[in-house]
């Protein structure tokens, strides 16, 4: 039975951790995850998804939440555990060389590397309108997502939002880690082609702001930024549910109400048309599109803002 230290933080990582816990070939000897965070208006101290899961399902497994992995005491603790593998999935910290040298460190990255190295591979793939994505296991080295690829699995992500793609890739990653660890000695690591490498950065709230210029781009943002940070106009009006109706038609006026429907309305962009199904003003409740327009006394031909 292989001894594994697992390092991961969000729900994506929990799905992988659960698969390892359920497999008789592996023994999870410790979890490393991000420290508890103050969440919401009341700033309630909340554990990471992986920590909450482990506390409920395997409370005897030790959990570490170090602020830094460069602390010599933390490195020594990891050495003392004598892991056969260190499995990393969306941990949120870079592993220093001292830890990389302890045991093979296998990372599960939610893209088909070398595409989308960095913090937001799923959102970036959706923003760019990619129809295919996937997950890969990678031998970690000091660079960010630059290590050689061990195995990968591909899937279709067309018209899927971030929440849906996260779930699909988490389930694929859960299968892939079992395959990679069981066949580790027989796998030949494949060096990444640096000429094909692309980078992606952490998503910020302001990334969700849109202008009604290109309907197709807005639609991809809507998919990519669901459930957070959503998409919104500069006046704070959020579009919580919409459809792409046309991506080519040109208009002189963006933001014009083109047609009223039972619970929605059609909206012009400089290029393309959107069907707006649910909206929310800052601090107010979610409304269907038609109810929102009625409340604002807006009609066909009027501008939304």
GROMACS .gro file of C-alpha atoms in nm:
model
  305
    1UNK     CA    1   0.000   0.000   0.000
    2UNK     CA    2   0.148   0.332  -0.116
    3UNK     CA    3   0.168   0.615   0.138
    4UNK     CA    4   0.036   0.943   0.000
    5UNK     CA    5   0.046   1.300   0.121
    6UNK     CA    6  -0.239   1.488  -0.047
    7UNK     CA    7  -0.222   1.862  -0.107
    8UNK     CA    8  -0.540   2.036  -0.225
    9UNK     CA    9  -0.800   2.292  -0.130
   10UNK     CA   10  -1.128   2.328  -0.331
   11UNK     CA   11  -1.407   2.086  -0.429
   12UNK     CA   12  -1.210   1.981  -0.739
   13UNK     CA   13  -0.939   1.846  -0.507
   14UNK     CA   14  -1.192   1.678  -0.278
   15UNK     CA   15  -1.320   1.463  -0.564
   16UNK     CA   16  -0.965   1.336  -0.624
   17UNK     CA   17  -0.897   1.288  -0.253
   18UNK     CA   18  -1.217   1.083  -0.219
   19UNK     CA   19  -1.111   0.850  -0.503
   20UNK     CA   20  -0.774   0.788  -0.335
   21UNK     CA   21  -0.935   0.722   0.004
   22UNK     CA   22  -1.168   0.463  -0.152
   23UNK     CA   23  -0.888   0.275  -0.330
   24UNK     CA   24  -0.727  -0.008  -0.128
   25UNK     CA   25  -0.390   0.045  -0.296
   26UNK     CA   26  -0.333   0.381  -0.127
   27UNK     CA   27  -0.301   0.511   0.226
   28UNK     CA   28  -0.357   0.885   0.276
   29UNK     CA   29  -0.119   0.974   0.558
   30UNK     CA   30  -0.179   1.352   0.567
   31UNK     CA   31  -0.368   1.639   0.406
   32UNK     CA   32  -0.208   1.975   0.339
   33UNK     CA   33  -0.454   2.252   0.255
   34UNK     CA   34  -0.496   2.628   0.275
   35UNK     CA   35  -0.564   2.784   0.617
   36UNK     CA   36  -0.925   2.852   0.721
   37UNK     CA   37  -1.060   3.175   0.568
   38UNK     CA   38  -1.304   3.437   0.693
   39UNK     CA   39  -1.602   3.414   0.456
   40UNK     CA   40  -1.903   3.639   0.392
   41UNK     CA   41  -2.026   3.957   0.554
   42UNK     CA   42  -2.002   3.806   0.901
   43UNK     CA   43  -1.645   3.689   0.826
   44UNK     CA   44  -1.709   3.338   0.958
   45UNK     CA   45  -1.388   3.134   0.977
   46UNK     CA   46  -1.442   2.850   0.728
   47UNK     CA   47  -1.223   2.547   0.649
   48UNK     CA   48  -1.127   2.451   0.296
   49UNK     CA   49  -1.347   2.203   0.108
   50UNK     CA   50  -1.091   1.923   0.147
   51UNK     CA   51  -1.045   1.987   0.519
   52UNK     CA   52  -1.421   1.988   0.586
   53UNK     CA   53  -1.459   1.666   0.387
   54UNK     CA   54  -1.177   1.487   0.568
   55UNK     CA   55  -1.297   1.598   0.911
   56UNK     CA   56  -1.636   1.441   0.833
   57UNK     CA   57  -1.520   1.122   0.660
   58UNK     CA   58  -1.171   1.036   0.790
   59UNK     CA   59  -1.111   1.239   1.106
   60UNK     CA   60  -0.805   1.034   1.205
   61UNK     CA   61  -0.595   1.159   0.912
   62UNK     CA   62  -0.378   1.454   1.020
   63UNK     CA   63  -0.445   1.789   0.851
   64UNK     CA   64  -0.183   2.062   0.808
   65UNK     CA   65  -0.266   2.421   0.711
   66UNK     CA   66   0.074   2.594   0.691
   67UNK     CA   67   0.096   2.956   0.580
   68UNK     CA   68   0.419   2.870   0.400
   69UNK     CA   69   0.581   2.552   0.274
   70UNK     CA   70   0.927   2.707   0.300
   71UNK     CA   71   0.928   2.669   0.678
   72UNK     CA   72   1.198   2.415   0.764
   73UNK     CA   73   0.980   2.262   1.036
   74UNK     CA   74   0.705   2.189   0.780
   75UNK     CA   75   0.956   2.039   0.536
   76UNK     CA   76   1.091   1.819   0.815
   77UNK     CA   77   0.738   1.704   0.903
   78UNK     CA   78   0.685   1.596   0.542
   79UNK     CA   79   1.019   1.411   0.541
   80UNK     CA   80   0.928   1.232   0.864
   81UNK     CA   81   0.603   1.106   0.708
   82UNK     CA   82   0.811   0.922   0.442
   83UNK     CA   83   0.551   0.942   0.162
   84UNK     CA   84   0.578   0.731  -0.154
   85UNK     CA   85   0.398   1.008  -0.346
   86UNK     CA   86   0.287   1.365  -0.291
   87UNK     CA   87  -0.033   1.428  -0.488
   88UNK     CA   88  -0.121   1.792  -0.557
   89UNK     CA   89  -0.454   1.925  -0.689
   90UNK     CA   90  -0.537   2.296  -0.681
   91UNK     CA   91  -0.349   2.343  -0.355
   92UNK     CA   92  -0.280   2.712  -0.406
   93UNK     CA   93   0.088   2.712  -0.305
   94UNK     CA   94   0.408   2.645  -0.501
   95UNK     CA   95   0.613   2.355  -0.366
   96UNK     CA   96   0.979   2.443  -0.293
   97UNK     CA   97   1.259   2.219  -0.422
   98UNK     CA   98   1.316   2.077  -0.073
   99UNK     CA   99   0.969   1.919  -0.086
  100UNK     CA  100   0.992   1.819  -0.452
  101UNK     CA  101   1.301   1.616  -0.361
  102UNK     CA  102   1.126   1.413  -0.087
  103UNK     CA  103   0.908   1.198  -0.317
  104UNK     CA  104   0.758   1.208  -0.667
  105UNK     CA  105   0.517   1.502  -0.668
  106UNK     CA  106   0.226   1.444  -0.907
  107UNK     CA  107   0.004   1.738  -0.995
  108UNK     CA  108  -0.344   1.712  -1.147
  109UNK     CA  109  -0.387   2.017  -1.369
  110UNK     CA  110  -0.725   2.105  -1.518
  111UNK     CA  111  -0.608   2.166  -1.874
  112UNK     CA  112  -0.424   1.987  -2.151
  113UNK     CA  113  -0.079   2.123  -2.080
  114UNK     CA  114   0.116   2.317  -2.198
  115UNK     CA  115  -0.207   2.512  -2.261
  116UNK     CA  116  -0.327   2.727  -1.971
  117UNK     CA  117  -0.054   2.700  -1.714
  118UNK     CA  118  -0.151   2.887  -1.399
  119UNK     CA  119  -0.446   2.959  -1.173
  120UNK     CA  120  -0.753   2.966  -1.402
  121UNK     CA  121  -0.722   2.695  -1.671
  122UNK     CA  122  -1.094   2.610  -1.681
  123UNK     CA  123  -1.217   2.969  -1.706
  124UNK     CA  124  -0.949   3.050  -1.965
  125UNK     CA  125  -1.047   2.758  -2.189
  126UNK     CA  126  -1.412   2.867  -2.177
  127UNK     CA  127  -1.328   3.235  -2.237
  128UNK     CA  128  -1.136   3.137  -2.550
  129UNK     CA  129  -1.428   2.931  -2.677
  130UNK     CA  130  -1.238   2.602  -2.672
  131UNK     CA  131  -1.461   2.304  -2.748
  132UNK     CA  132  -1.216   2.055  -2.595
  133UNK     CA  133  -1.032   2.055  -2.266
  134UNK     CA  134  -0.911   1.793  -2.024
  135UNK     CA  135  -0.698   1.707  -1.726
  136UNK     CA  136  -0.344   1.575  -1.701
  137UNK     CA  137  -0.109   1.430  -1.444
  138UNK     CA  138   0.230   1.599  -1.438
  139UNK     CA  139   0.557   1.539  -1.255
  140UNK     CA  140   0.615   1.862  -1.067
  141UNK     CA  141   0.932   2.068  -1.092
  142UNK     CA  142   1.024   2.416  -0.973
  143UNK     CA  143   0.850   2.598  -1.261
  144UNK     CA  144   0.475   2.669  -1.258
  145UNK     CA  145   0.303   2.378  -1.438
  146UNK     CA  146   0.612   2.316  -1.651
  147UNK     CA  147   0.687   1.956  -1.555
  148UNK     CA  148   0.668   1.654  -1.788
  149UNK     CA  149   0.324   1.502  -1.859
  150UNK     CA  150   0.248   1.151  -1.738
  151UNK     CA  151  -0.108   1.092  -1.862
  152UNK     CA  152  -0.408   1.296  -1.982
  153UNK     CA  153  -0.781   1.264  -2.049
  154UNK     CA  154  -0.982   1.484  -2.288
  155UNK     CA  155  -1.347   1.596  -2.282
  156UNK     CA  156  -1.596   1.821  -2.461
  157UNK     CA  157  -1.670   2.155  -2.289
  158UNK     CA  158  -1.873   2.335  -2.559
  159UNK     CA  159  -2.154   2.550  -2.410
  160UNK     CA  160  -2.071   2.436  -2.057
  161UNK     CA  161  -2.016   2.679  -1.771
  162UNK     CA  162  -1.730   2.674  -1.521
  163UNK     CA  163  -1.926   2.484  -1.256
  164UNK     CA  164  -2.013   2.209  -1.506
  165UNK     CA  165  -1.658   2.185  -1.642
  166UNK     CA  166  -1.509   2.178  -1.290
  167UNK     CA  167  -1.730   1.880  -1.208
  168UNK     CA  168  -1.647   1.696  -1.531
  169UNK     CA  169  -1.272   1.750  -1.491
  170UNK     CA  170  -1.276   1.662  -1.121
  171UNK     CA  171  -1.431   1.325  -1.203
  172UNK     CA  172  -1.181   1.268  -1.484
  173UNK     CA  173  -0.894   1.364  -1.253
  174UNK     CA  174  -1.020   1.119  -0.989
  175UNK     CA  175  -0.992   0.836  -1.245
  176UNK     CA  176  -0.663   0.961  -1.385
  177UNK     CA  177  -0.475   0.978  -1.054
  178UNK     CA  178  -0.553   0.612  -0.983
  179UNK     CA  179  -0.423   0.511  -1.326
  180UNK     CA  180  -0.110   0.724  -1.296
  181UNK     CA  181  -0.011   0.605  -0.950
  182UNK     CA  182  -0.079   0.236  -1.022
  183UNK     CA  183   0.118   0.248  -1.348
  184UNK     CA  184   0.380   0.501  -1.236
  185UNK     CA  185   0.685   0.278  -1.297
  186UNK     CA  186   0.578   0.206  -1.654
  187UNK     CA  187   0.495   0.563  -1.758
  188UNK     CA  188   0.738   0.762  -1.970
  189UNK     CA  189   0.716   1.134  -1.876
  190UNK     CA  190   0.669   1.352  -2.185
  191UNK     CA  191   0.840   1.690  -2.188
  192UNK     CA  192   0.610   1.987  -2.257
  193UNK     CA  193   0.657   2.185  -2.579
  194UNK     CA  194   0.745   2.535  -2.459
  195UNK     CA  195   0.646   2.680  -2.799
  196UNK     CA  196   0.284   2.583  -2.729
  197UNK     CA  197   0.274   2.709  -2.370
  198UNK     CA  198   0.013   2.965  -2.263
  199UNK     CA  199  -0.034   3.127  -1.924
  200UNK     CA  200  -0.347   3.221  -1.727
  201UNK     CA  201  -0.385   3.432  -1.416
  202UNK     CA  202  -0.613   3.431  -1.112
  203UNK     CA  203  -0.968   3.554  -1.182
  204UNK     CA  204  -1.054   3.889  -1.019
  205UNK     CA  205  -1.401   4.031  -0.953
  206UNK     CA  206  -1.350   4.312  -1.202
  207UNK     CA  207  -1.296   4.058  -1.480
  208UNK     CA  208  -1.674   4.009  -1.480
  209UNK     CA  209  -1.748   4.363  -1.604
  210UNK     CA  210  -1.882   4.370  -1.960
  211UNK     CA  211  -1.968   4.621  -2.230
  212UNK     CA  212  -2.238   4.529  -2.479
  213UNK     CA  213  -2.006   4.511  -2.776
  214UNK     CA  214  -1.969   4.145  -2.883
  215UNK     CA  215  -2.248   3.900  -2.793
  216UNK     CA  216  -2.032   3.590  -2.845
  217UNK     CA  217  -1.759   3.720  -2.613
  218UNK     CA  218  -2.018   3.812  -2.349
  219UNK     CA  219  -2.168   3.463  -2.373
  220UNK     CA  220  -1.826   3.301  -2.319
  221UNK     CA  221  -1.767   3.532  -2.021
  222UNK     CA  222  -2.108   3.434  -1.883
  223UNK     CA  223  -2.012   3.066  -1.903
  224UNK     CA  224  -1.659   3.121  -1.768
  225UNK     CA  225  -1.759   3.337  -1.471
  226UNK     CA  226  -2.044   3.122  -1.340
  227UNK     CA  227  -2.074   3.103  -1.041
  228UNK     CA  228  -1.818   3.378  -0.968
  229UNK     CA  229  -1.771   3.667  -1.030
  230UNK     CA  230  -2.069   3.657  -1.274
  231UNK     CA  231  -2.096   3.919  -1.548
  232UNK     CA  232  -2.224   4.272  -1.488
  233UNK     CA  233  -2.253   4.616  -1.644
  234UNK     CA  234  -2.064   4.917  -1.504
  235UNK     CA  235  -2.380   5.015  -1.312
  236UNK     CA  236  -2.364   4.682  -1.124
  237UNK     CA  237  -2.655   4.513  -1.306
  238UNK     CA  238  -2.580   4.139  -1.319
  239UNK     CA  239  -2.683   3.907  -1.604
  240UNK     CA  240  -2.738   3.578  -1.421
  241UNK     CA  241  -2.893   3.376  -1.703
  242UNK     CA  242  -2.871   3.443  -2.076
  243UNK     CA  243  -2.849   3.277  -2.416
  244UNK     CA  244  -2.661   3.362  -2.734
  245UNK     CA  245  -2.920   3.422  -3.007
  246UNK     CA  246  -2.705   3.568  -3.285
  247UNK     CA  247  -2.332   3.639  -3.298
  248UNK     CA  248  -2.302   3.825  -3.631
  249UNK     CA  249  -2.579   4.083  -3.675
  250UNK     CA  250  -2.453   4.442  -3.653
  251UNK     CA  251  -2.632   4.722  -3.467
  252UNK     CA  252  -2.572   5.097  -3.442
  253UNK     CA  253  -2.704   5.097  -3.085
  254UNK     CA  254  -2.590   4.850  -2.820
  255UNK     CA  255  -2.816   4.779  -2.524
  256UNK     CA  256  -3.140   4.825  -2.719
  257UNK     CA  257  -3.440   4.613  -2.620
  258UNK     CA  258  -3.531   4.432  -2.943
  259UNK     CA  259  -3.816   4.204  -2.845
  260UNK     CA  260  -4.021   4.115  -2.536
  261UNK     CA  261  -4.082   3.750  -2.449
  262UNK     CA  262  -4.285   3.581  -2.177
  263UNK     CA  263  -4.007   3.581  -1.913
  264UNK     CA  264  -3.712   3.727  -2.104
  265UNK     CA  265  -3.614   3.980  -2.369
  266UNK     CA  266  -3.376   4.015  -2.662
  267UNK     CA  267  -3.095   4.268  -2.627
  268UNK     CA  268  -2.869   4.415  -2.894
  269UNK     CA  269  -2.493   4.428  -2.878
  270UNK     CA  270  -2.281   4.616  -3.132
  271UNK     CA  271  -2.238   4.270  -3.278
  272UNK     CA  272  -2.491   4.000  -3.199
  273UNK     CA  273  -2.805   3.945  -2.992
  274UNK     CA  274  -2.849   3.806  -2.640
  275UNK     CA  275  -3.159   3.666  -2.472
  276UNK     CA  276  -3.162   3.799  -2.116
  277UNK     CA  277  -3.347   3.558  -1.886
  278UNK     CA  278  -3.248   3.659  -1.531
  279UNK     CA  279  -3.100   3.979  -1.389
  280UNK     CA  280  -3.013   4.125  -1.052
  281UNK     CA  281  -2.955   4.484  -0.947
  282UNK     CA  282  -2.701   4.538  -0.671
  283UNK     CA  283  -2.857   4.459  -0.333
  284UNK     CA  284  -3.190   4.348  -0.485
  285UNK     CA  285  -3.352   4.014  -0.561
  286UNK     CA  286  -3.311   3.812  -0.881
  287UNK     CA  287  -3.581   3.885  -1.144
  288UNK     CA  288  -3.669   3.730  -1.477
  289UNK     CA  289  -3.600   3.956  -1.772
  290UNK     CA  290  -3.959   4.056  -1.846
  291UNK     CA  291  -4.041   4.135  -1.482
  292UNK     CA  292  -3.730   4.353  -1.460
  293UNK     CA  293  -3.832   4.554  -1.769
  294UNK     CA  294  -4.188   4.595  -1.643
  295UNK     CA  295  -4.056   4.729  -1.313
  296UNK     CA  296  -3.840   4.982  -1.499
  297UNK     CA  297  -4.122   5.061  -1.748
  298UNK     CA  298  -3.893   4.977  -2.038
  299UNK     CA  299  -4.027   4.871  -2.376
  300UNK     CA  300  -3.906   4.766  -2.722
  301UNK     CA  301  -3.676   5.032  -2.865
  302UNK     CA  302  -3.563   5.160  -2.526
  303UNK     CA  303  -3.206   5.128  -2.404
  304UNK     CA  304  -3.149   4.894  -2.107
  305UNK     CA  305  -2.929   5.150  -1.929
   0.00000   0.00000   0.00000
